[in-house]
Coordinates of C-alpha atoms in Angstrom, one line a residue:
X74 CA 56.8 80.9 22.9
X75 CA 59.9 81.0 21.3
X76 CA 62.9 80.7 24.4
X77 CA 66.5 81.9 23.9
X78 CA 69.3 81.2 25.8
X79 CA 72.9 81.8 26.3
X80 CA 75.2 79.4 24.8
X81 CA 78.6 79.1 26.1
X82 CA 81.8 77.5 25.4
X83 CA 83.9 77.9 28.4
X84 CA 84.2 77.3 32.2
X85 CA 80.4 76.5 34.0
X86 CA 80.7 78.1 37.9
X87 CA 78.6 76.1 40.0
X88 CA 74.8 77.6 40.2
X89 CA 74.2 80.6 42.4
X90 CA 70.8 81.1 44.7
X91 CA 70.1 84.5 46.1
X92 CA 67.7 86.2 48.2
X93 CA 67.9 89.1 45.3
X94 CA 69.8 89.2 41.6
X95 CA 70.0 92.9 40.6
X96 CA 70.7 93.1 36.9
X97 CA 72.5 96.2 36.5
X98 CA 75.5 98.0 38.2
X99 CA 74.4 101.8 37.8
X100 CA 72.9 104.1 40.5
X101 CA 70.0 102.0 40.8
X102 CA 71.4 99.2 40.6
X103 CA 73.9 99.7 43.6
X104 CA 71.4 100.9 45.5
X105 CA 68.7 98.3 45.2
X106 CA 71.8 95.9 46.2
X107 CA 72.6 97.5 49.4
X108 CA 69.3 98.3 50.4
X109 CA 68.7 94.1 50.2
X110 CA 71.6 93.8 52.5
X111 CA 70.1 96.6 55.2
X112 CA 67.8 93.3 55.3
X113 CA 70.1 90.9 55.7
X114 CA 69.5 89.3 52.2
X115 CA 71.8 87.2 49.8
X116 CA 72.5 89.7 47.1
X117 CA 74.0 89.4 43.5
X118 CA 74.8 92.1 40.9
X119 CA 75.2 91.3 37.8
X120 CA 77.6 94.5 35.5
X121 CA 78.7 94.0 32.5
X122 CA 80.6 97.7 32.1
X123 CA 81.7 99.8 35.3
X124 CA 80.3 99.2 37.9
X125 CA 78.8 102.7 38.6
X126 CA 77.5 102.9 35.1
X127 CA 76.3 106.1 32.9
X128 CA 76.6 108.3 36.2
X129 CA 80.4 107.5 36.3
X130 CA 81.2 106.9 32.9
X131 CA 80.4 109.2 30.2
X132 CA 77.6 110.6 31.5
X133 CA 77.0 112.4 35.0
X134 CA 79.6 113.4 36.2
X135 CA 82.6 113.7 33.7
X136 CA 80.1 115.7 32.1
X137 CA 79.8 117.7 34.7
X138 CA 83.6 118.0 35.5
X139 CA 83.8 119.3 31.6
X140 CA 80.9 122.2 32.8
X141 CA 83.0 123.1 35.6
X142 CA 86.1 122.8 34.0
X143 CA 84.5 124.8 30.8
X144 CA 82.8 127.6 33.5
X145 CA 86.4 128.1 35.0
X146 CA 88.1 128.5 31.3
X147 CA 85.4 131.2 30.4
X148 CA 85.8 132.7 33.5
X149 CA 89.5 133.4 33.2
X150 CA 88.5 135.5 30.1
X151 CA 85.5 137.1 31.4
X152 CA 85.0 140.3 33.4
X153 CA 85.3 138.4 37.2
X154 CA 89.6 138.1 35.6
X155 CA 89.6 141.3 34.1
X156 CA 89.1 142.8 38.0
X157 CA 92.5 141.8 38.8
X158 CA 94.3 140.2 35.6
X159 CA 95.1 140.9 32.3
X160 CA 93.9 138.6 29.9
X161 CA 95.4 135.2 30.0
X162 CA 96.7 133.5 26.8
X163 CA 94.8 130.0 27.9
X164 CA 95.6 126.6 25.8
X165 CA 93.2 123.8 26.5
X166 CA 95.1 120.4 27.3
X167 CA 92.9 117.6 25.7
X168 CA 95.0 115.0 27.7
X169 CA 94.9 116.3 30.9
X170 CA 90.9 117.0 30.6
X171 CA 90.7 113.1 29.8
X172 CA 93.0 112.4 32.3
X173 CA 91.3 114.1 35.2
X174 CA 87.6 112.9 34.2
X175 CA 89.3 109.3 34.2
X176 CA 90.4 109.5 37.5
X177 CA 87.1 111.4 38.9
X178 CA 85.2 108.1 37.8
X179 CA 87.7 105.5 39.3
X180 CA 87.7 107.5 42.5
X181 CA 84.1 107.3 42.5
X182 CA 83.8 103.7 41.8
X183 CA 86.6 102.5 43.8
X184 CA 84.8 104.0 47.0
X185 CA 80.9 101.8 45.5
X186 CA 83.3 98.6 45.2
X187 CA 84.5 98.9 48.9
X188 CA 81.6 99.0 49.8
X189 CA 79.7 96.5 47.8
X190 CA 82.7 94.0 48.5
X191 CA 82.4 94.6 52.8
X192 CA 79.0 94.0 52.4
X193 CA 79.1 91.1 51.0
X194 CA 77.4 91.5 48.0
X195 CA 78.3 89.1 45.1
X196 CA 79.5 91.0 41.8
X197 CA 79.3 89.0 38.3
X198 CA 81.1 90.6 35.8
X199 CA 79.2 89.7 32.7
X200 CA 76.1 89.8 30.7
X201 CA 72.8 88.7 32.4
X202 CA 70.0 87.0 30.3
X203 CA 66.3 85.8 32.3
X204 CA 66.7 82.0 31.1
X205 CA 63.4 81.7 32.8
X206 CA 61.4 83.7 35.3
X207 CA 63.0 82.8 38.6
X208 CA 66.7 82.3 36.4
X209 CA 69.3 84.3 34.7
X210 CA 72.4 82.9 32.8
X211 CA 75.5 85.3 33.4
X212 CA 77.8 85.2 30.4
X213 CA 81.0 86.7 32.4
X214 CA 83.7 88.8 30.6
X215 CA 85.9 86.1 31.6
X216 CA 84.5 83.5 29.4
X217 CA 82.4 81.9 32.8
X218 CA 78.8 80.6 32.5
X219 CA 77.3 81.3 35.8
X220 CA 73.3 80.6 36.4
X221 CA 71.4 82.6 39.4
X222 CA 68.6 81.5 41.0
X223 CA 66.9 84.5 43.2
X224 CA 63.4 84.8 45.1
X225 CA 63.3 88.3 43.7
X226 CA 64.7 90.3 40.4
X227 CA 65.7 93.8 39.4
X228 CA 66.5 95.3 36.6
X229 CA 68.3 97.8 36.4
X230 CA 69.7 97.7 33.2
X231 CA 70.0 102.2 32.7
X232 CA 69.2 103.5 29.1
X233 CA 71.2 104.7 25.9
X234 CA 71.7 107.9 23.8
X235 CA 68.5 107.4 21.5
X236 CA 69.5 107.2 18.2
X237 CA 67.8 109.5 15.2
X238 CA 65.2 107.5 13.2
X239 CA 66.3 108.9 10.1
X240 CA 70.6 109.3 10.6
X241 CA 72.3 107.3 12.4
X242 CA 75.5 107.7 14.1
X243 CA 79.2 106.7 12.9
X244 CA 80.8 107.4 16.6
X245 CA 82.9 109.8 14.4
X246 CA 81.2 112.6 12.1
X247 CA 78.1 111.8 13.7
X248 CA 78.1 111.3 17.3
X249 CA 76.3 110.8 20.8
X250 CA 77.4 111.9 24.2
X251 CA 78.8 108.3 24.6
X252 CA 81.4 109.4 21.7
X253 CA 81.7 113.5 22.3
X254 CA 82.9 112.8 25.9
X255 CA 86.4 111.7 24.8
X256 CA 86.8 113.3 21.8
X257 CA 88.8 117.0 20.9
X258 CA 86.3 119.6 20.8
X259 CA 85.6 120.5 16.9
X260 CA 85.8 124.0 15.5
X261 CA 82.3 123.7 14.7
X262 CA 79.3 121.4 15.8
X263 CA 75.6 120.8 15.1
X264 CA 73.3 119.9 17.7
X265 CA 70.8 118.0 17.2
X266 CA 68.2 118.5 19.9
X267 CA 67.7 121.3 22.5
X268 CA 66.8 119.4 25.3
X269 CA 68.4 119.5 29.1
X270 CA 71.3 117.6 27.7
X271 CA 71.5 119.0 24.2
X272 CA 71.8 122.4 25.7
X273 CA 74.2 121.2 28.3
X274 CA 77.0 120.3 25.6
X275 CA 76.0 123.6 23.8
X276 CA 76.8 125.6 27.6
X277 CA 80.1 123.7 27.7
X278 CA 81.2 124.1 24.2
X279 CA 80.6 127.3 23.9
X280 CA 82.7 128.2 27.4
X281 CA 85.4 126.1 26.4
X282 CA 85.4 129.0 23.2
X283 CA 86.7 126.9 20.4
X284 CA 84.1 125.5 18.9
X285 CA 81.4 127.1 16.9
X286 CA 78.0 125.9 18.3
X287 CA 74.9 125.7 16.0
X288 CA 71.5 123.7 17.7
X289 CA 68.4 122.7 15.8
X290 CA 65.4 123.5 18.2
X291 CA 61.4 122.3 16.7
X292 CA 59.8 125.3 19.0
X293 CA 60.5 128.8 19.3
X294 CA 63.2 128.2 21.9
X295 CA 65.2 125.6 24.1
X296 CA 64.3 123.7 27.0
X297 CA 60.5 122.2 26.1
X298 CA 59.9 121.2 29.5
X299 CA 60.5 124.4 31.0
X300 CA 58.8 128.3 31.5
X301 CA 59.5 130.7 29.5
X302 CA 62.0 133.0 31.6
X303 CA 63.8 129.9 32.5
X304 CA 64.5 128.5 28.7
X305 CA 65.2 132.1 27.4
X306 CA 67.5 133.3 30.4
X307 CA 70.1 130.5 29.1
X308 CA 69.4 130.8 25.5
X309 CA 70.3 134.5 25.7
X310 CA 73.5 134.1 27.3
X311 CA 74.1 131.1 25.1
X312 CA 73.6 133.7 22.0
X313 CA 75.9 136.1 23.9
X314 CA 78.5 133.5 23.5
X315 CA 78.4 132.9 19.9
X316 CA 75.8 129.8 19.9
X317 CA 73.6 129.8 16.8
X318 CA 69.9 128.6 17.2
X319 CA 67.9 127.5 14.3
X320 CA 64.5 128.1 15.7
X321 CA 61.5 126.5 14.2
X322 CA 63.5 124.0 12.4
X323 CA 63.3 121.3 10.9
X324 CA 66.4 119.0 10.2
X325 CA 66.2 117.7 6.3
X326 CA 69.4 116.5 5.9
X327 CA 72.4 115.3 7.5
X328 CA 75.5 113.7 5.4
X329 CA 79.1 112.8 6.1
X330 CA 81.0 114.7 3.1
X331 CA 84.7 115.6 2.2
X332 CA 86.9 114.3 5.1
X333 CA 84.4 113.7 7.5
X334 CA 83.0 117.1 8.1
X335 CA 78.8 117.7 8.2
X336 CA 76.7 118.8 5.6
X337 CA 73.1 119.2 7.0
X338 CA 69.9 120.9 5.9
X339 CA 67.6 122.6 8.2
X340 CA 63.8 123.8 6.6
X341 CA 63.0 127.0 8.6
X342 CA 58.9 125.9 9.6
X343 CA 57.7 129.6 10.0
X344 CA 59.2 130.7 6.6
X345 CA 58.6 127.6 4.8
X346 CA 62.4 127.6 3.5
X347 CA 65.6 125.7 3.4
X348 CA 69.2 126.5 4.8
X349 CA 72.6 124.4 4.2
X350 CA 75.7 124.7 6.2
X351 CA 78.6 122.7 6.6
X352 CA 80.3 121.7 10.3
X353 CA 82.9 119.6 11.7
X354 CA 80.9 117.4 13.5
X355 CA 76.8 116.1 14.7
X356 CA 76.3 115.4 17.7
X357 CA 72.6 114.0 18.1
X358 CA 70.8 114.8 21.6
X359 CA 67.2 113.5 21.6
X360 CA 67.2 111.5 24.7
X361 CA 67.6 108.7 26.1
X362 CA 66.4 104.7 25.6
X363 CA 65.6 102.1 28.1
X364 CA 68.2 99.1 27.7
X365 CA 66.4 95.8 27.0
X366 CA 68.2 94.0 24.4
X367 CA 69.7 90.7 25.2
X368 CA 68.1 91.0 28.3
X369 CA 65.6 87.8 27.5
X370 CA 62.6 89.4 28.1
X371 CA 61.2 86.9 25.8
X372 CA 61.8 84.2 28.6
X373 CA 59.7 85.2 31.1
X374 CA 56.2 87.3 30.6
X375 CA 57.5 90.7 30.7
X376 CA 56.3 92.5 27.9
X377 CA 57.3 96.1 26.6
X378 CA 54.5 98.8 25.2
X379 CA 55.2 101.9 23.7
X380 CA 59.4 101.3 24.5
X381 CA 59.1 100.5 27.9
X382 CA 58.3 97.7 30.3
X383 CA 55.0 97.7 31.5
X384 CA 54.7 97.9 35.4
X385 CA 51.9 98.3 38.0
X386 CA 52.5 101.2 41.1
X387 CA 55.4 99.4 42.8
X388 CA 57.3 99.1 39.7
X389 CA 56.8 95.1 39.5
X390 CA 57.2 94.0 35.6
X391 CA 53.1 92.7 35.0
X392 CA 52.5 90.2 35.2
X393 CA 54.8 88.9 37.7
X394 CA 55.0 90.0 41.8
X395 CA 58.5 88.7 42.1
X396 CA 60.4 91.1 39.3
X397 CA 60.6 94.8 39.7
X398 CA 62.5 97.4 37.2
X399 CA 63.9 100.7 38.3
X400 CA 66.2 103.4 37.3
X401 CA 66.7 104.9 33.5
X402 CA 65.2 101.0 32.8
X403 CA 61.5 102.1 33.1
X404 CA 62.1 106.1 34.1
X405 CA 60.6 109.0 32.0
X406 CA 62.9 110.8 34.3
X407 CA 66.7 110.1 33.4
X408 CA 67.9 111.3 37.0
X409 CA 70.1 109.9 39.2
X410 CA 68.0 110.4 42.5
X411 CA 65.1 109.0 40.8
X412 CA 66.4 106.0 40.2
X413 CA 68.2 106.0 43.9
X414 CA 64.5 106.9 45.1
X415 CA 62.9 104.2 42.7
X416 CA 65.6 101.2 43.9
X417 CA 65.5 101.9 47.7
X418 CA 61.3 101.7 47.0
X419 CA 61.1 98.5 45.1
X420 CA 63.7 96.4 48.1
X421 CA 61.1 97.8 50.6
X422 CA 58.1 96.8 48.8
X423 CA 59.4 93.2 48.7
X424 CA 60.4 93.1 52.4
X425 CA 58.9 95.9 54.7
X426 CA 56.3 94.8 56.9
X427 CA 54.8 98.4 56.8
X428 CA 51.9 98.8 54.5
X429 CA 52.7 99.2 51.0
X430 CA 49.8 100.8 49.8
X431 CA 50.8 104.2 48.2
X432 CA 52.9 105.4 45.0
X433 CA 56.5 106.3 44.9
X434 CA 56.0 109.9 45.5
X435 CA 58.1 112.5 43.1
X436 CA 56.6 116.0 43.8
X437 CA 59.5 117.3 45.8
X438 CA 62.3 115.4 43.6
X439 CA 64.9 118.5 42.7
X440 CA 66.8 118.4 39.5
X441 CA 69.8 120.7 38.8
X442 CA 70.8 121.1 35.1
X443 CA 74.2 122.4 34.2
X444 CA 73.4 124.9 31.2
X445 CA 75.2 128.5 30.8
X446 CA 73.5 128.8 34.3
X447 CA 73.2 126.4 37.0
X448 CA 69.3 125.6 36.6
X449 CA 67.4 123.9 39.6
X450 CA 63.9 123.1 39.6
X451 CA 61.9 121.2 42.5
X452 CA 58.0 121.2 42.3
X453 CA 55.4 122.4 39.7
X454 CA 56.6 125.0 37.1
X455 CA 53.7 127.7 36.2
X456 CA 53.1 125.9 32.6
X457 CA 52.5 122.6 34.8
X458 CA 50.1 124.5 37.2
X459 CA 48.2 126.0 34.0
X460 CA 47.9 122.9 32.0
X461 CA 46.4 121.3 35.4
X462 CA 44.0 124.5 35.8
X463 CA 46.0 124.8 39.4
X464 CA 45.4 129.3 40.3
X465 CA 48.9 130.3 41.9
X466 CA 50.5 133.2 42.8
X467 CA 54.3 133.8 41.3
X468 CA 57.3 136.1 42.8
X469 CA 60.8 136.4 41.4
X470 CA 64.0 137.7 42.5
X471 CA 66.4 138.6 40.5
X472 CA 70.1 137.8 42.2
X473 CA 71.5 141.7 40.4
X474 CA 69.5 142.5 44.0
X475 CA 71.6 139.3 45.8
X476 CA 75.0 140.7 47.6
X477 CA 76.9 137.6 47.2
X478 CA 76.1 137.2 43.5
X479 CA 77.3 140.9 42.8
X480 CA 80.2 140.1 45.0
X481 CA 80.6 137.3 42.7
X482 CA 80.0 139.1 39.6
X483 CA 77.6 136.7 38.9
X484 CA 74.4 138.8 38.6
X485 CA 72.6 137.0 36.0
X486 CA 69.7 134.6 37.1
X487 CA 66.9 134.7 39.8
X488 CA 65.0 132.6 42.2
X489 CA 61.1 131.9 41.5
X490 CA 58.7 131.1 43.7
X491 CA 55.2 129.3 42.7
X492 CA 52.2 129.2 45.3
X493 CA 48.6 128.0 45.7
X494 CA 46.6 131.2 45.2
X495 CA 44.8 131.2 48.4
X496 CA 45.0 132.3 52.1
X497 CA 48.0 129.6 52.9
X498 CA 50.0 130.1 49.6
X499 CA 51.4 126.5 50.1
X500 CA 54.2 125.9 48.4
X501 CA 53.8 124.4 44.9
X502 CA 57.6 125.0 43.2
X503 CA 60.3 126.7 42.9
X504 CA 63.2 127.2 39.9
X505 CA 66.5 129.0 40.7
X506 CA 68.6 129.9 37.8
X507 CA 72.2 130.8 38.6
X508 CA 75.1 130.3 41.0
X509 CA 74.1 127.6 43.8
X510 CA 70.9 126.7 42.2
X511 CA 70.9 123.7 43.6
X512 CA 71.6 124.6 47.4
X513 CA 68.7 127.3 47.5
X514 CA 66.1 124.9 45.8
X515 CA 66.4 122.4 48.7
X516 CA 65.2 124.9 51.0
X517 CA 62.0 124.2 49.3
X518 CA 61.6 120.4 48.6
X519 CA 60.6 120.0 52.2
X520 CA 58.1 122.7 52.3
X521 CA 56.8 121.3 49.1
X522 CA 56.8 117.6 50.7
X523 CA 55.0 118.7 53.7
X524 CA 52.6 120.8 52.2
X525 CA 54.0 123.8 54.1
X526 CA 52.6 127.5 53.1
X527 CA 55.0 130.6 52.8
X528 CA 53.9 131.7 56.3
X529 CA 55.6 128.4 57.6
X530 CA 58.8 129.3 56.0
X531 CA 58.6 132.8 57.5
X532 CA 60.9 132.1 59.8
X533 CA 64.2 131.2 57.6
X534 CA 67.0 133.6 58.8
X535 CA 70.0 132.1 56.6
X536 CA 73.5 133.6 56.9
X537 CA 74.6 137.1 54.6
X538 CA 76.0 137.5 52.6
X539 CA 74.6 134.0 50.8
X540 CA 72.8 133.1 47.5
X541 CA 69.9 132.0 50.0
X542 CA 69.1 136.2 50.2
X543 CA 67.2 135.8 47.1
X544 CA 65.5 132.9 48.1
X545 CA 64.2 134.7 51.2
X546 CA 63.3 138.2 49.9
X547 CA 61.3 136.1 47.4
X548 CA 59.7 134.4 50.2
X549 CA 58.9 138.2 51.6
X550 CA 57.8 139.3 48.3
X551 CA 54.8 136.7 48.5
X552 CA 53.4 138.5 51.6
X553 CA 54.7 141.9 51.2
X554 CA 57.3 142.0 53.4
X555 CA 60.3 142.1 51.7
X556 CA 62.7 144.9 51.2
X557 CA 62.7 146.1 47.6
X558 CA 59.2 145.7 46.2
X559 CA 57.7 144.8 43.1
X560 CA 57.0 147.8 41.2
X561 CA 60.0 149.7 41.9
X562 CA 62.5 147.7 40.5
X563 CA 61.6 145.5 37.4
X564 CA 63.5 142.5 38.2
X565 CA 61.2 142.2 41.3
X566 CA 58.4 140.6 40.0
X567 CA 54.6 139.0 42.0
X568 CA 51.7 138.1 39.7
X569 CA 48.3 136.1 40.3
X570 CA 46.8 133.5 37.8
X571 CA 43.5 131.4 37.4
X572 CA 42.3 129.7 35.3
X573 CA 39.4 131.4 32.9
X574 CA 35.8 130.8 33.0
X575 CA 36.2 128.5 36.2
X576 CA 33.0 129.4 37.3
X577 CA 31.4 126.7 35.2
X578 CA 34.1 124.3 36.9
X579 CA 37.0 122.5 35.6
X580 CA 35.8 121.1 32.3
X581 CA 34.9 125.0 30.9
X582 CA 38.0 126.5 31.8
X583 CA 40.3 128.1 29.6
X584 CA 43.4 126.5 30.2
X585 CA 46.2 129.2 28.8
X586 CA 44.5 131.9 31.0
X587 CA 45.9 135.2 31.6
X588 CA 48.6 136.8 33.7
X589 CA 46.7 139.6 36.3

């Protein structure tokens, strides 16, 4: 096998042996290190950016700073204002918006450095490359050559916007969120992609009102992963504000013309035809990519299929026991918990002395996205539940019934509740859309860990008025208990489903079903 390794021309630090080297300075990266210290271990990190990575810096949460920062804007022109105010003459400050996300992520990172420096953990500032499979050479920023030795390996290395097979970007005309996070917004923008994070940038562009928001969608509507009344609650009020969806699209063509601006093609799938516009700006959204390169995978028997390393249940890099990957590094799911969840697992597998015989378990994860609405998901959805031939029993609430969210004025959105379709009604999911999604939906992440029913949760008397109304009367609404009832007021909603044909058993069943 061909071996590569890190030349260098200046200063060689003596060699470095550690209990644990964590490649890797982003959420799971931190964590995997101080979780080896609750051991008592020798711990390096190796960072060759921020030390906090994409969660910090241009990604989490500056973007999510922008969302709030966008939400308030909006807000100071919507009806909420218009209770007590006349309409505002508002004038975005570019400089200041940069300024305060820059200091948001220092804060931040100032607070993981104390930490990491009091607990001793060592911090390489550099690049880190497997020189073989118990080494890695650190090329530090500095110009140092520093070599680690370490019983046991992670990486953590994160991931990368994904870049389009067919256009790739300029980090000017055509851009990821790397690039769009620090630049002016544009008076108009294509989307490329109408995923969680494509649709995020369409929520804040659109309430920051200057830009001019088009988004090319494949399906019939956003959100791929998610139901129905989920995806088309924010793609309505994302209409409402002016954002254009090409639905059933195609893209054809995407050139920088004339001083930079967008010229792309989209061919409309259900008529079989072809539209041209012209924008300021792409911004291309189709995910994100595991970071490998210059890693020196190639030095150790690692190996890579279908884009990602191969690992067995206890995310150990085949065929070696000794390194483990975590984080946006091996993760379908580009979450910050996960990869929290996924580091604190794979320190314990190497040095618990309780059996380590079971999978990382994931079905009471919650997510929050930050779209037009706060969306928060924990659990199965219903289009899971069907495509696994699971029967459950669905209730949603809308919040124009929740006091808080009319005293808000925030009436659009709802809480929905997803059960097993039998006597217990244990809890399977739950999706909140709207104002402190992501509060209500860890009042079910428990239940769902612990298998509890809805009779369990009976119990929950939560203080009024709060969002967590909806989430209760829902609860009620599963066993007929709750104060307005389906059937009087539309936005109250309970409905059955199983699967079709399952009396011939799973393999005859008719997997869409039907809604009784």
């Amino acid at each position: 096998m061909l071996r590569r390794t890190a030349g260098f021309f200046g200063k060689r630090n003596a060699d470095l042996k550690v209990d644990v080297c964590v490649i890797g300075g982003g959420p799971a990266g931190v964590a995997a290190a101080l979780r080896a210290i609750d051991y008592n271990k020798q711990v390096c990190l190796v960072e060759r950016e921020h030390i906090g990575g994409r969660d910090l810096f241009k990604g989490t949460i500056q973007s999510k700073i922008l969302w709030h920062m966008a939400r308030f804007h909006n807000s100071m022109k919507g009806s909420t204002a218009r209770r007590i105010l006349d309409p505002p003459k508002l004038k975005l400050d570019h400089g200041k918006i940069m300024t305060t996300i820059d200091k948001a992520a220092h804060k931040r990172q100032d607070q993981i450095l104390e930490q990491l420096t009091k607990a001793n953990v060592t911090m390489l500032n550099g690049k880190g490359m497997f020189a073989s499979p118990h080494s890695v050479d650190v090329m530090g920023n500095d110009g140092t050559f520093t070599k680690v030795h370490a019983d046991y390996f992670v990486i953590a290395t994160g991931s990368s916007p994904r870049q389009h097979p067919e256009y790739p970007t300029d980090g000017k005309s055509i851009v990821t969120t790397d690039e769009i996070m620090e630049q002016t917004s544009p008076k108009s923008l294509v989307i490329v992609g109408a995923g969680v994070i494509g649709v995020e940038w369409a929520s804040i562009l659109a309430n920051f009102g200057i830009t001019k928001v088009n988004v090319v969608e494949r399906r019939g509507r956003i959100l791929p992963g998610e139901d129905d009344d989920v995806a088309m609650t924010i793609q309505s009020a994302l209409e409402s504000k002016g954002v254009t969806f090409h639905r059933h699209a195609t893209l054809r063509a995407l050139d920088v013309i004339e001083d930079g601006r967008i010229r792309y093609t989209v061919k409309d799938n259900v008529k079989d035809d072809h539209h041209t516009f012209e924008v300021d700006r792409a911004l291309i959204s189709i995910g994100r990519a595991p970071i490998y390169a210059g890693l020196g995978l190639e030095n150790t028997s690692c190996r890579v299929e279908n884009g990602i390393l191969h690992r067995d249940r206890f995310l150990r890099c085949e065929p070696h026991r000794h390194i483990y990957a975590c984080g946006d590094a091996i993760s379908t799911q580009k979450l910050v918990n996960a990869a929290e969840h996924q580091a604190l697992g794979v320190i314990d597998h190497m040095y618990s002395t309780k059996p380590q015989d079971r999978d990382m378990r994931y079905e009471n994860l919650s997510t929050i996205h930050f779209l037009d609405q706060e969306v928060a998901a924990v659990g199965m959805n219903e289009t899971e539940c069907r495509q696994k031939n699971i029967a459950y029993i669905m209730a949603r609430y809308s919040y124009q019934y929740v006091s808080r969210a009319v005293a808000m004025n925030r009436p659009k959105g709802f809480v929905k509740i997803i059960v097993t379709n039998d006597r217990e009604k244990r809890m399977l999911g739950m999706r909140a859309v709207g104002p402190h999604a992501s509060s209500i939906v860890e009042l079910a992440s428990l239940a769902i860990h612990n298998q509890q029913s809805v009779y369990d949760m009976g119990e929950l008397l939560p203080a009024y008025p709060a969002m967590t109304q909806g989430f209760q009367e829902c609860l009620r609404v599963l066993v007929n208990r709750s104060i307005l009832k389906p059937g009087v007021f539309p936005q109250v909603r309970l409905w059955r489903w199983e699967p079709g044909n399952f009396k011939r058993g799973r393999a005859y069943a008719v997997q869409p079903g039907s809604r009784r």
